[in-house]
PDB file of C-alpha atoms in Angstrom:
ATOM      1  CA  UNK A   1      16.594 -18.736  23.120  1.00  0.00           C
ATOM      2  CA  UNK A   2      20.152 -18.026  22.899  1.00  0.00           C
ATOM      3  CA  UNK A   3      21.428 -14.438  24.149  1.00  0.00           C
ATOM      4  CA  UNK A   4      22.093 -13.201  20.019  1.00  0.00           C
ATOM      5  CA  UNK A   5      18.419 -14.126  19.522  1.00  0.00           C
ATOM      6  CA  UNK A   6      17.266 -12.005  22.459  1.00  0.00           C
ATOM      7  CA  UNK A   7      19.230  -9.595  21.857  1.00  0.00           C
ATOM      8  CA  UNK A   8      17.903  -9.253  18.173  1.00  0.00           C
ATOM      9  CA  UNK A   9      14.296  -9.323  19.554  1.00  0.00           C
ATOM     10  CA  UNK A  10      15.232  -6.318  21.610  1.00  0.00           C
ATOM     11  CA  UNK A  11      16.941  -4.232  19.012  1.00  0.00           C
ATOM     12  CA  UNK A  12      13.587  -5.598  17.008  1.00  0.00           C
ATOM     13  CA  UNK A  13      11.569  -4.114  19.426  1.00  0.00           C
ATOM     14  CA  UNK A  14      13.167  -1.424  20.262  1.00  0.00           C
ATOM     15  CA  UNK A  15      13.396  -0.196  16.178  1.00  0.00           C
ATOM     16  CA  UNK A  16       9.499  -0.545  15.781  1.00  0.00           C
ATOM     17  CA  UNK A  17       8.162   1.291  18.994  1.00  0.00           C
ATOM     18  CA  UNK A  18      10.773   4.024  18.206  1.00  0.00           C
ATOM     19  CA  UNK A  19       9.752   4.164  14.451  1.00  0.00           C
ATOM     20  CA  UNK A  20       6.198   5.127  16.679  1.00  0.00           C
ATOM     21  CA  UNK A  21       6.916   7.315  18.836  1.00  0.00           C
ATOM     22  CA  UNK A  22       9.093   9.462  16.943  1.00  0.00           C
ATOM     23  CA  UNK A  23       5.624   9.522  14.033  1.00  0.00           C
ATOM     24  CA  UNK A  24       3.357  10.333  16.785  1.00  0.00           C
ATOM     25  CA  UNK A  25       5.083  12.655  18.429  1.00  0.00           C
ATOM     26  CA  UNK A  26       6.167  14.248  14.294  1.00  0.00           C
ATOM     27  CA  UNK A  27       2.739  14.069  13.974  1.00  0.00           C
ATOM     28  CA  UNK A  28       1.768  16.509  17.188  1.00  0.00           C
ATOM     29  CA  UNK A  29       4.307  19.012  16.624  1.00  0.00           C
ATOM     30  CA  UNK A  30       3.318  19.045  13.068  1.00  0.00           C
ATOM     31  CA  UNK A  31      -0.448  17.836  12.402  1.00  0.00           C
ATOM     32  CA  UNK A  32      -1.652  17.413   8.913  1.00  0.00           C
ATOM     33  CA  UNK A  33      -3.864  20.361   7.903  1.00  0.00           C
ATOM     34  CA  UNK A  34      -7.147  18.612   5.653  1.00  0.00           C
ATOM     35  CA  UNK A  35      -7.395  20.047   2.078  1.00  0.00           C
ATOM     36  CA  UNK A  36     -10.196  22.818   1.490  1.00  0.00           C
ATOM     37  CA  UNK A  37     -10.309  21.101  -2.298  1.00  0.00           C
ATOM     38  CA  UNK A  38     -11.612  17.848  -1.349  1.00  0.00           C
ATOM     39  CA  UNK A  39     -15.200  18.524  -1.788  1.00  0.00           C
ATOM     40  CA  UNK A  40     -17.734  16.182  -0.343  1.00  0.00           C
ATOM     41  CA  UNK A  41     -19.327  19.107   1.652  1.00  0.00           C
ATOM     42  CA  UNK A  42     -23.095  19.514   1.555  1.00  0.00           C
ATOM     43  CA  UNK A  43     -22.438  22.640  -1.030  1.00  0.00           C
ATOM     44  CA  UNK A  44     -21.241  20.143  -3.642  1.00  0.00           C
ATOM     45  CA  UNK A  45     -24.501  18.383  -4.471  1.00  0.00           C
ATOM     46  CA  UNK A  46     -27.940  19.785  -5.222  1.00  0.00           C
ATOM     47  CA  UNK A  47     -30.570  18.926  -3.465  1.00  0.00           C
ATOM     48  CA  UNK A  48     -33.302  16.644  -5.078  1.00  0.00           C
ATOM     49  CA  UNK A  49     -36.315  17.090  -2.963  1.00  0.00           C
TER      50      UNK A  49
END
């Protein structure tokens, strides 16, 4: 490989583990609170038997 090829593969690299780190670590300082208005709780369907 020549050395601009490497050197793209880093930079490559380097780009996509950021891009995950920086979500993960977005993601603990500010975690996604789950909607109350989703339904699917046991309250939302009557019972048949």
């Amino acid at each position: 490989m020549t050395t601009s090829a490497v050197i793209m593969m880093i930079v490559a690299a380097l780009l996509l583990w950021g891009g995950f780190v920086a979500a993960v670590l977005h993601l603990r300082r500010t975690p996604e609170v789950p909607d109350d208005d989703q339904g699917f709780g046991s309250e939302d369907y009557p019972r048949t038997t």
